[in-house]
XYZ file of C-alpha atoms in Angstrom:
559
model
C -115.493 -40.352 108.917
C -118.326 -39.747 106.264
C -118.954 -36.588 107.578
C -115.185 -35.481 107.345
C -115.140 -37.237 103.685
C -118.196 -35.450 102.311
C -117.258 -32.009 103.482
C -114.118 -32.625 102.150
C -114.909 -33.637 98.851
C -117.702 -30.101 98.882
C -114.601 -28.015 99.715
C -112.730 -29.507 96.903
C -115.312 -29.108 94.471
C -116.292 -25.916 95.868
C -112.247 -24.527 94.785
C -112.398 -26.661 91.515
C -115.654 -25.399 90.154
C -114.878 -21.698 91.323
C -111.434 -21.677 89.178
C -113.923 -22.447 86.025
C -116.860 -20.565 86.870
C -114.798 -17.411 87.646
C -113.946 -17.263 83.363
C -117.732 -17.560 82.342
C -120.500 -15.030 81.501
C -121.628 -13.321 84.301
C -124.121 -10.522 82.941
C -124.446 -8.968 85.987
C -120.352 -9.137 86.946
C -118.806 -6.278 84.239
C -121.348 -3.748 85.049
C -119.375 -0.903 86.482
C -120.839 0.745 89.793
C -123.245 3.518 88.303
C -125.150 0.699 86.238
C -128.000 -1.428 87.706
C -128.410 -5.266 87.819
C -130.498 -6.180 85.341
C -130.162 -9.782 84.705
C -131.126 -12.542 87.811
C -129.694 -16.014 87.810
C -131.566 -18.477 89.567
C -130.894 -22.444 90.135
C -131.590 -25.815 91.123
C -129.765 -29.148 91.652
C -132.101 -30.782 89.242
C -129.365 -31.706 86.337
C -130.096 -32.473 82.269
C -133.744 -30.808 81.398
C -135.557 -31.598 78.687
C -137.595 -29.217 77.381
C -141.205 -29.307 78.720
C -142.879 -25.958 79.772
C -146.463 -27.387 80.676
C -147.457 -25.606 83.430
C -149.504 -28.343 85.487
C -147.133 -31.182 85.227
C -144.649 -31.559 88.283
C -142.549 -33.325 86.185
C -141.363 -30.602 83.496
C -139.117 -28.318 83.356
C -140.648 -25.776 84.351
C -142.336 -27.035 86.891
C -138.988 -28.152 88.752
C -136.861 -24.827 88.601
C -139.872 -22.996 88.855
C -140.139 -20.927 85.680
C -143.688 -21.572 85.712
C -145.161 -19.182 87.981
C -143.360 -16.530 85.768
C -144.862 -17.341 82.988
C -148.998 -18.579 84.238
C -150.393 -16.920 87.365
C -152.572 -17.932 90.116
C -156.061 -16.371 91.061
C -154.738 -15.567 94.076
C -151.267 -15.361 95.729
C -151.158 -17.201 99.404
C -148.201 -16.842 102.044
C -147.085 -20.142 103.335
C -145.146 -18.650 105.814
C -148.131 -17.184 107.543
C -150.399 -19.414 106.150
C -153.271 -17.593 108.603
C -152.991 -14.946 106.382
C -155.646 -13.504 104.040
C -154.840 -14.277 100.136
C -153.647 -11.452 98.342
C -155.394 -10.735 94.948
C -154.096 -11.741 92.430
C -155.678 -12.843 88.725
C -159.003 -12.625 90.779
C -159.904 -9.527 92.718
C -162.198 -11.295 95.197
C -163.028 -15.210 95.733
C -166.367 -15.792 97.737
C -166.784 -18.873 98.926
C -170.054 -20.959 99.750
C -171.086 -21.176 103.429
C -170.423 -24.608 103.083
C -167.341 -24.408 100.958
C -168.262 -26.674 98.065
C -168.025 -23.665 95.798
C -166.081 -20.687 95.147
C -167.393 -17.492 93.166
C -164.184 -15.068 91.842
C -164.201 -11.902 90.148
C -161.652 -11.513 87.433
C -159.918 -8.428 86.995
C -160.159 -6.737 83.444
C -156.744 -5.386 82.762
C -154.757 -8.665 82.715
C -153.806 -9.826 79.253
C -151.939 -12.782 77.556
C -148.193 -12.432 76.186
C -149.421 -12.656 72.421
C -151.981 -9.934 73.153
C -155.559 -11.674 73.751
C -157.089 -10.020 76.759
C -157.311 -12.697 79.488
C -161.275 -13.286 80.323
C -163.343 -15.495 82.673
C -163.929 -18.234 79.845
C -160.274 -18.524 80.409
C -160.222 -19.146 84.093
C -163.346 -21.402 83.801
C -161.714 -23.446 81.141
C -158.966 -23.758 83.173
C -160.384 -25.578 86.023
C -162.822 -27.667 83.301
C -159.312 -29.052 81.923
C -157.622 -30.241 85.259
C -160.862 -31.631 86.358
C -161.282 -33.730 82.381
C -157.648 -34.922 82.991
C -156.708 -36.061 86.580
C -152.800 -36.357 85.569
C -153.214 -32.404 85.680
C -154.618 -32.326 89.224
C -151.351 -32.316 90.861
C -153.510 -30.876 93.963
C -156.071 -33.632 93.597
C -158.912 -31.090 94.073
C -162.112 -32.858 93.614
C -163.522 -30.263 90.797
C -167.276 -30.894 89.551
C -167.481 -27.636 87.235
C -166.577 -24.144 86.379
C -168.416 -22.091 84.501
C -168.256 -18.124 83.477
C -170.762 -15.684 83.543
C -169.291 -11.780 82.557
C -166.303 -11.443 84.552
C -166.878 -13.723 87.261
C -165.985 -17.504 87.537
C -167.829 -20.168 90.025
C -165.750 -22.918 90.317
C -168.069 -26.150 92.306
C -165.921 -28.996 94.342
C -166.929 -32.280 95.584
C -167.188 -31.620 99.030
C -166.209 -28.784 101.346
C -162.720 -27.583 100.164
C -162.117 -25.327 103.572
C -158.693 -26.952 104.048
C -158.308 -26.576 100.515
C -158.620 -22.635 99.965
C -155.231 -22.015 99.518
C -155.055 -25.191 96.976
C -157.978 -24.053 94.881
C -156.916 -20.502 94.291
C -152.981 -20.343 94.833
C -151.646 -23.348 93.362
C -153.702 -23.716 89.336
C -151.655 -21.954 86.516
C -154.357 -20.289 84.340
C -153.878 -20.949 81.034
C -155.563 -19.428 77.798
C -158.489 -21.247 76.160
C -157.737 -19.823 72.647
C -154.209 -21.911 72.988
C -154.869 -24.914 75.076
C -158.367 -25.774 73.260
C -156.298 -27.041 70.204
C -153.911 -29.448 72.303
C -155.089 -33.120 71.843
C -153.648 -34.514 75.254
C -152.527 -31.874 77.433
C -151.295 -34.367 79.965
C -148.066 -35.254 77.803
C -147.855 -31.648 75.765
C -144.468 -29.949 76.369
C -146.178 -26.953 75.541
C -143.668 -25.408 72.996
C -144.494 -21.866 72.717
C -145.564 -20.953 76.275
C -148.402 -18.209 76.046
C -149.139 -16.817 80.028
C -150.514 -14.075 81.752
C -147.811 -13.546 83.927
C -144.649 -10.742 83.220
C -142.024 -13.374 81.556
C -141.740 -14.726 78.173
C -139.552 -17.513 77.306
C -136.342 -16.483 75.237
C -134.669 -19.724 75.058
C -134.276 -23.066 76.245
C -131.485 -25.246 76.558
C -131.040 -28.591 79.165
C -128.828 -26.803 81.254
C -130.507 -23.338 81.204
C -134.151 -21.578 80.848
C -133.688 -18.225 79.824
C -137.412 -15.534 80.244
C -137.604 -12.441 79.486
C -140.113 -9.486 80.667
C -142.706 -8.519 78.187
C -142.384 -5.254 77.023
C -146.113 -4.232 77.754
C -149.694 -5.763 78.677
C -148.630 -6.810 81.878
C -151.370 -6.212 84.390
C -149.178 -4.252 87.041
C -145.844 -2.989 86.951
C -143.179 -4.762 84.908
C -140.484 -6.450 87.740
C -137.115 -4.916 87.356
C -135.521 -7.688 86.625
C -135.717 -8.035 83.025
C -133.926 -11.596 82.194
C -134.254 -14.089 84.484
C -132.219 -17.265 84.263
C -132.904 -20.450 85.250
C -129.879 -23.527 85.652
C -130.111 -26.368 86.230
C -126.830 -27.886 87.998
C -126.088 -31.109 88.379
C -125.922 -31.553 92.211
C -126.480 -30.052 94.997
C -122.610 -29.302 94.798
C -122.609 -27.803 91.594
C -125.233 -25.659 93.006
C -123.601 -24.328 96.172
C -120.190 -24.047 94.414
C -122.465 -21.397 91.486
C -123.954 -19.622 94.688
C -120.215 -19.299 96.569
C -119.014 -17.894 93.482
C -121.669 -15.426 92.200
C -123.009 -17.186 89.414
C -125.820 -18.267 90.862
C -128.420 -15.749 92.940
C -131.124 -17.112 94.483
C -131.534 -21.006 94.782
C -133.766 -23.838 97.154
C -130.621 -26.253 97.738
C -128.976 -28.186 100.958
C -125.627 -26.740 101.661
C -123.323 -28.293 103.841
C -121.420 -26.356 106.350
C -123.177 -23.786 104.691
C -122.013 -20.956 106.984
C -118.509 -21.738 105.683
C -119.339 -22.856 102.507
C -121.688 -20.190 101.482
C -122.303 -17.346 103.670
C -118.530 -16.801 104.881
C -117.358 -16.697 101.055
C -119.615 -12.936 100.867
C -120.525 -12.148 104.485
C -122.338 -8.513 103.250
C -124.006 -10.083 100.482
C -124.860 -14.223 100.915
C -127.872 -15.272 103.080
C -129.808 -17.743 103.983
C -133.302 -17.731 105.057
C -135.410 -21.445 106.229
C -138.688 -20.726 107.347
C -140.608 -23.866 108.880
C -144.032 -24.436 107.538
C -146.982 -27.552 108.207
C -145.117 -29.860 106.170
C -142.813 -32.767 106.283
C -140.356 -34.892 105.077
C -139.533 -38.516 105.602
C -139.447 -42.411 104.103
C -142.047 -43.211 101.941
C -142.872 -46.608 102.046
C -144.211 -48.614 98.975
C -147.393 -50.504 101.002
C -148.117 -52.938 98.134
C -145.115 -54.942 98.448
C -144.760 -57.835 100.897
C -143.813 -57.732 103.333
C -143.841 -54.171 103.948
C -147.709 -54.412 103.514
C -147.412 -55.383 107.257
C -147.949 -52.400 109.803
C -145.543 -54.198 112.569
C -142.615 -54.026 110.255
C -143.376 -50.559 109.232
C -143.809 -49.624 112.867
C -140.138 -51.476 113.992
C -138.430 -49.342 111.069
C -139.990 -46.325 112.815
C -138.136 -47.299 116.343
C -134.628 -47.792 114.627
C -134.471 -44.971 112.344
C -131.857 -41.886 113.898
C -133.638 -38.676 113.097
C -130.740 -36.455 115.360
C -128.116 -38.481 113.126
C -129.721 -37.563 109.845
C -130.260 -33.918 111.182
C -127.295 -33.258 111.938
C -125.315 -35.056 109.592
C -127.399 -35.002 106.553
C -129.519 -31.854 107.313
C -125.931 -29.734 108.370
C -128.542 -29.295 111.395
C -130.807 -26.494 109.884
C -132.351 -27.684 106.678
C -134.954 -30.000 107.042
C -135.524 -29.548 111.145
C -135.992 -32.474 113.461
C -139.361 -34.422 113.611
C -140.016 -35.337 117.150
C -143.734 -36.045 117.839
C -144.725 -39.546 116.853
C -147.379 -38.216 115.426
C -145.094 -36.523 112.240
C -146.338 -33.125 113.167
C -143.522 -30.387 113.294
C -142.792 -27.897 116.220
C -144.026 -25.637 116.469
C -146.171 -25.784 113.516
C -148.270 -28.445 114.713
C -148.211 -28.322 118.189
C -151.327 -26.958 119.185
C -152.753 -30.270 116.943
C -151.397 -32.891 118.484
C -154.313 -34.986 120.372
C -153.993 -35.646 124.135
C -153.376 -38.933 123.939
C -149.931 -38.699 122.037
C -148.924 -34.799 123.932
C -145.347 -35.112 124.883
C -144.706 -38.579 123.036
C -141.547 -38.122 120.920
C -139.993 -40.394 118.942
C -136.421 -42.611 120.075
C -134.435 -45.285 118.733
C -135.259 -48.153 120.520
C -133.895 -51.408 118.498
C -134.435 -53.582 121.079
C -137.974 -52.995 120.924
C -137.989 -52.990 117.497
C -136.564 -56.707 117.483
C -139.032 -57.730 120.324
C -142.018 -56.516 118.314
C -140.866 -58.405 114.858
C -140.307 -61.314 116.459
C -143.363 -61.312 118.826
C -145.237 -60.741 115.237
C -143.811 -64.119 113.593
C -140.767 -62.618 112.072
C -137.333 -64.349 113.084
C -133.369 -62.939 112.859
C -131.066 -65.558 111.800
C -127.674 -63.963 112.506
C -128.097 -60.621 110.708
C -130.996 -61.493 108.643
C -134.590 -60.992 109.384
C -136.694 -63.107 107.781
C -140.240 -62.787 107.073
C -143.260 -64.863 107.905
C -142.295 -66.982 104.750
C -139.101 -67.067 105.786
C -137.838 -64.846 103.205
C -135.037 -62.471 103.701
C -136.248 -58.757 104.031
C -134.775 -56.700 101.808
C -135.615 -53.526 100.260
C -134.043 -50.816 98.107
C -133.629 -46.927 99.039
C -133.695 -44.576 96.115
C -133.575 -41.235 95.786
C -132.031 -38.593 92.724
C -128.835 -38.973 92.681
C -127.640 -35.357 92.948
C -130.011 -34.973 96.212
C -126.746 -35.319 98.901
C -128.854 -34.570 102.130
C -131.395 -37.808 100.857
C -128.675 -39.420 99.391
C -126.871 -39.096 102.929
C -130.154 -39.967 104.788
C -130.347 -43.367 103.001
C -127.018 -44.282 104.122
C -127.604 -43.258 107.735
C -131.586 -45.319 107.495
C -129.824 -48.324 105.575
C -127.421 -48.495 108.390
C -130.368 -48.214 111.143
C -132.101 -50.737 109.469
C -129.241 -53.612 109.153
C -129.383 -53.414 113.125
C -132.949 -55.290 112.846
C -131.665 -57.567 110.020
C -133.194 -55.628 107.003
C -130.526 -55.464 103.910
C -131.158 -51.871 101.923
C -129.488 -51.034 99.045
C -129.460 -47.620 97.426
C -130.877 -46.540 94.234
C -129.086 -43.301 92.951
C -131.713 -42.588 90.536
C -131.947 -39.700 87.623
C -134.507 -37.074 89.009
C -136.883 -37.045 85.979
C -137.415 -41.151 86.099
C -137.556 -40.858 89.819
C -140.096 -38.500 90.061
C -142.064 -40.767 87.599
C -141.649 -43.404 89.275
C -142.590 -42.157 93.196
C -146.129 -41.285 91.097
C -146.274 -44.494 89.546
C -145.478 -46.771 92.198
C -142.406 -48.281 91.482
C -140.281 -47.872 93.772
C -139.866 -49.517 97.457
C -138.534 -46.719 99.673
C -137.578 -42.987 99.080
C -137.167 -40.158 101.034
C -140.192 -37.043 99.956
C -141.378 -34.400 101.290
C -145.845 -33.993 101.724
C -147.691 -31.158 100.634
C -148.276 -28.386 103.436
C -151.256 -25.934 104.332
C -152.967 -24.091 107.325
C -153.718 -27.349 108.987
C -151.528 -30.843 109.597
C -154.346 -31.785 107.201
C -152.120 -31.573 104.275
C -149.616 -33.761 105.364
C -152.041 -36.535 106.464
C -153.767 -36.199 103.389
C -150.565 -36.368 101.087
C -149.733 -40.236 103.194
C -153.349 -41.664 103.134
C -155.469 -39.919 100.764
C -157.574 -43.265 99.691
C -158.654 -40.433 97.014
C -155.675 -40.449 95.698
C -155.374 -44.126 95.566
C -153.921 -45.736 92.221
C -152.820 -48.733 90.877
C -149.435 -49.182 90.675
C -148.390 -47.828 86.627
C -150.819 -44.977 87.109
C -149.750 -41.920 88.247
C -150.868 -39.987 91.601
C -149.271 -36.443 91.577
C -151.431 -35.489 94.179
C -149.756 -37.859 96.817
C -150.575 -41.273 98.615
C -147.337 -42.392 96.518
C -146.920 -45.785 99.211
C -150.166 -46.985 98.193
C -151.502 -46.557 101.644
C -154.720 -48.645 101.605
C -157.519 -47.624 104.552
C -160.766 -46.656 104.943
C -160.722 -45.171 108.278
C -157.535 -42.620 107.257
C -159.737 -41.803 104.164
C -163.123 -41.001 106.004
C -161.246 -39.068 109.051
C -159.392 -36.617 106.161
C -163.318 -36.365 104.560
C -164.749 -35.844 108.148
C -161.763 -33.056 109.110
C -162.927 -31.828 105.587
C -166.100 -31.226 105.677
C -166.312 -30.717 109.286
C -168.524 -27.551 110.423
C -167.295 -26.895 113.931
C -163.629 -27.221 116.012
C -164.803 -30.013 117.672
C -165.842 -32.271 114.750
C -162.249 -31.201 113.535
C -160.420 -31.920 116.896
C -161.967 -35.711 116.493
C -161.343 -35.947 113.279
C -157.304 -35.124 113.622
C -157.339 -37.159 116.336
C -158.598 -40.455 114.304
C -155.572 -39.367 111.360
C -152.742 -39.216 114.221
C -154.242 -42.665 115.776
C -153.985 -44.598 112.168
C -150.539 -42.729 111.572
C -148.989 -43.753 114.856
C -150.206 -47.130 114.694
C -149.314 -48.177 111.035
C -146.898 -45.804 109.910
C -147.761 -45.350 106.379
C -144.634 -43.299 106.195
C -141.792 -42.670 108.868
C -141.520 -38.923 109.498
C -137.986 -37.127 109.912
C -137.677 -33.765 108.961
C -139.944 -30.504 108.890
C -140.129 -29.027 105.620
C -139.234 -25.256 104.704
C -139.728 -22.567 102.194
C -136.747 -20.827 102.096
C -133.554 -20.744 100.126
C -129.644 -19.100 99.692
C -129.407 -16.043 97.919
C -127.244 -12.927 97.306
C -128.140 -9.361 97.602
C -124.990 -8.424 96.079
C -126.999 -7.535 92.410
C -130.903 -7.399 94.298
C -132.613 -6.720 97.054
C -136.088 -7.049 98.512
C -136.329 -10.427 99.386
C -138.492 -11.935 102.137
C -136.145 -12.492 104.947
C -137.880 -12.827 109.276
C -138.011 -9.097 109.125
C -140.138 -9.155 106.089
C -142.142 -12.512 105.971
C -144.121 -11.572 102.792
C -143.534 -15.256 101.510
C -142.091 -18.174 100.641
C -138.262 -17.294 99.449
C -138.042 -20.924 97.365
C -137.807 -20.670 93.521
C -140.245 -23.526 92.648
C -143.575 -21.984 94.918
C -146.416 -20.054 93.183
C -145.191 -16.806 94.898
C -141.892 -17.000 93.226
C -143.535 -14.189 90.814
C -144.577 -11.778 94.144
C -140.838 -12.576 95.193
C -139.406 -11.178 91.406
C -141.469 -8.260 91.748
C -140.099 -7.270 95.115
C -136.672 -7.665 93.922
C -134.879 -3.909 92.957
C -131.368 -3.567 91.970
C -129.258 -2.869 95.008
C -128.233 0.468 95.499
C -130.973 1.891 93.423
């Protein structure tokens, strides 16, 4: 029945919002056939922005539709599709890294230049990485940085401890900002950043809480100017909003669950609408909050891992493609991770088992009275599930888990939140439950480190961008990621990896689910050149640092 109501209601919002959208401005739509595209419109389900364009804050605006990386550029541009892959050049023309990878030493190139004219030097770059390493809340990579420091045009930028699972981190993923601009800002950690001054090929034009409007520069850029020359960015309020802008043509290019999506999307333009979901080393799954009693406990963690449905919430939630199914028990994704998994847990895969799950609580000291657990205390156990409101796959996978739970006695509720406080509040620590997704790299590194960083430790009211967002409190997770870190051979690694999986499995920090992707829905109806599997070149989502290469693939169709 909920899957018949919720495809229902899509469909009828889908017609609704298609009648309305139909009379709007589309710039691209009145252009007869001997004229080129010249405007993009890209989207997310992120509703109401306010205005905020700081670059290193995953909480602005431009941060969550991605406007960003059109504005500030990386030193290098990394594919996390083939994540193997050497970086491409990028702001730097070469990065040289220390045999023991505690430092990095990058050549900046000498043609790039800001959007109000300044050439772009290596005081810039080196002032950069000073900044994020002064104020943590700007380390949304939690990079241990030491110092950075310019000498003609090269940079050396110095880390606390080998960074060689951290490559792609250190040079793909830090907006470089100019010194002349950001010197003057008193706290850069709450600046919105009003005039945005980048390197990259787009300027803001306007801003407005439902749409980000850039424009290209109309010289200085570094390489050639992208042929897109306005590129918009809306914010919808839902993921049904979204799909129902994409059906129609208003929207272009967006990261967004669709449901049914083959009928919903790609059947309403068969020549034109596509959709492209490339796995990568990354998941997504229930974060749990490890400071509150009595989830502190790793045997009630562990019996919410044995009742939780993963096929249900792929196929119901997921429309069985967009986040696919977690089966290992040690989190890692097929066939990303396969070739990491450690002996001991090959061909283990996760099952609902609530049986089990009942005999473990209540061989631990917990007791079900009726269709109640309580705790050790005797206290009910009760949590709440919260996750932005407009989110329908998460908001779908909380009613599936809170279901799944109830069957061992545990009474969820569910949080619709608004995305900005939620986000907030997953870095602050208030929250109980919540479905996220974990960083991803070349290694399942990334997603261990994103559950039980102890680096990225805080106290609950002070924010952790970098991850570690259940408070996951051990020693041993913490010196295995520094060991796989800063190991020297395969073998050190291999024992390493093997420790992280053992402490995963056996307190589930968080419960795993889904793989993550990098991929999106989009229409070549206006562009072409996107990365597609015939053309891996990178990620195809809105929001990644590569977003920029993407734009400057894209040429009008037929041209």
């Amino acid at each position: 029945m909920r899957v018949r109501r919720s495809l229902a209601l899509a469909l009828a919002s889908v017609t609704a919002l298609a009648t309305l959208a139909a009379c709007g401005d589309s710039p691209n739509a009145n252009k007869n056939k001997a004229q080129a595209a010249t405007v993009l419109n890209a989207g997310m389900p992120n509703g109401s922005q306010t205005e905020n364009h700081n670059p290193f804050l995953t909480t602005s605006a431009g941060a969550k539709l991605g406007y960003r990386w059109q504005i500030y550029e990386p030193l290098m541009m990394w594919n996390p599709v083939k994540p193997a892959d050497p970086m491409k050049p990028w702001l730097a023309t070469k990065a040289e890294w220390s045999p023991d990878y505690t430092s990095v030493k990058v050549t900046i190139r000498d043609n790039a230049t800001w959007s109000d004219g300044q050439k772009l030097t290596a005081e810039d770059v080196a002032f950069t990485y000073n900044l994020i390493k002064q104020y943590p809340a700007l380390n949304d990579q939690g990079v241990p940085y030491t110092d950075a420091t310019a000498s003609g045009n090269e940079v050396t930028i110095k880390i606390a401890g080998s960074q060689f699972v951290n490559q792609q981190k250190v040079l793909f993923r830090v907006p470089i900002v100019p010194k002349h601009i950001w010197e003057k800002i008193s706290d850069p950690t709450t600046d919105i950043n009003k005039q945005p001054v980048g390197s990259g090929p787009y300027t803001l034009k306007s801003f407005t809480p439902a749409t980000t409007t850039l424009t290209v520069r109309d010289s200085g850029y570094w390489q050639d100017l992208p042929k897109v020359k306005e590129l918009r960015f809306t914010s919808y309020t839902d993921n049904s909003a979204q799909t129902t802008a994409l059906a129609n043509g208003e929207s272009e290019w967006s990261f967004v669950f669709i449901p049914n999506y083959k009928a919903v999307f790609v059947d309403k333009d068969p020549a034109h609408h596509k959709v492209w979901a490339p796995p990568v080393l990354g998941i997504h799954g229930l974060y749990i909050n490890t400071t509150k009693k009595p989830f502190d406990d790793p045997v009630l963690r562990r019996a919410m891992n044995m009742v939780i449905d993963r096929e249900d919430i792929f196929n119901t939630a997921e429309a069985g493609y967009f986040h696919p199914l977690v089966k290992s028990v040690t989190g890692l994704p097929s066939p990303a991770g396969d070739s990491f998994i450690a002996p001991e847990f090959q061909g283990q895969e996760q099952k609902v088992d609530v049986e089990g799950a009942k005999a473990l609580l209540t061989g631990a000291g917990y007791k079900l009275d009726g269709n109640t657990l309580k705790d050790k205390t005797g206290k009910p156990v009760k949590l709440t599930l919260t996750d932005p409101s407009g989110w329908s796959d998460y908001q779908t996978s909380l009613e599936i888990v809170k279901g799944n739970l109830s069957q061992i006695g545990i009474a969820a509720t569910i949080d619709k939140a608004n995305e900005g406080a939620w986000f907030a509040n997953m870095e602050q620590g208030h929250f109980d439950a919540a479905f996220r997704w974990t960083e991803g790299g070349a290694t399942p590194y990334d997603i261990y480190r994103t559950i039980m960083d102890g680096a990225q430790l805080k106290p609950i009211g002070t924010a952790s961008p970098a991850g570690n967002f259940g408070r996951f409190n051990s020693q041993e997770a913490t010196d295995a990621l520094k060991a796989y870190a800063n190991a020297t051979d395969e073998a050190a690694r291999t024992a390493a990896m093997s420790s992280l999986q053992k402490i995963f499995v056996e307190q589930m920090p968080m419960i795993p689910v889904g793989a993550d992707q990098v991929g999106g829905a989009y229409s070549t109806k206006n562009w072409v050149g996107w990365p597609d599997e015939s053309n891996p070149y990178g990620a195809l989502q809105p929001t990644q640092p590569n977003a920029l290469d993407v734009v400057l693939h894209l040429k009008p169709a037929g041209s």
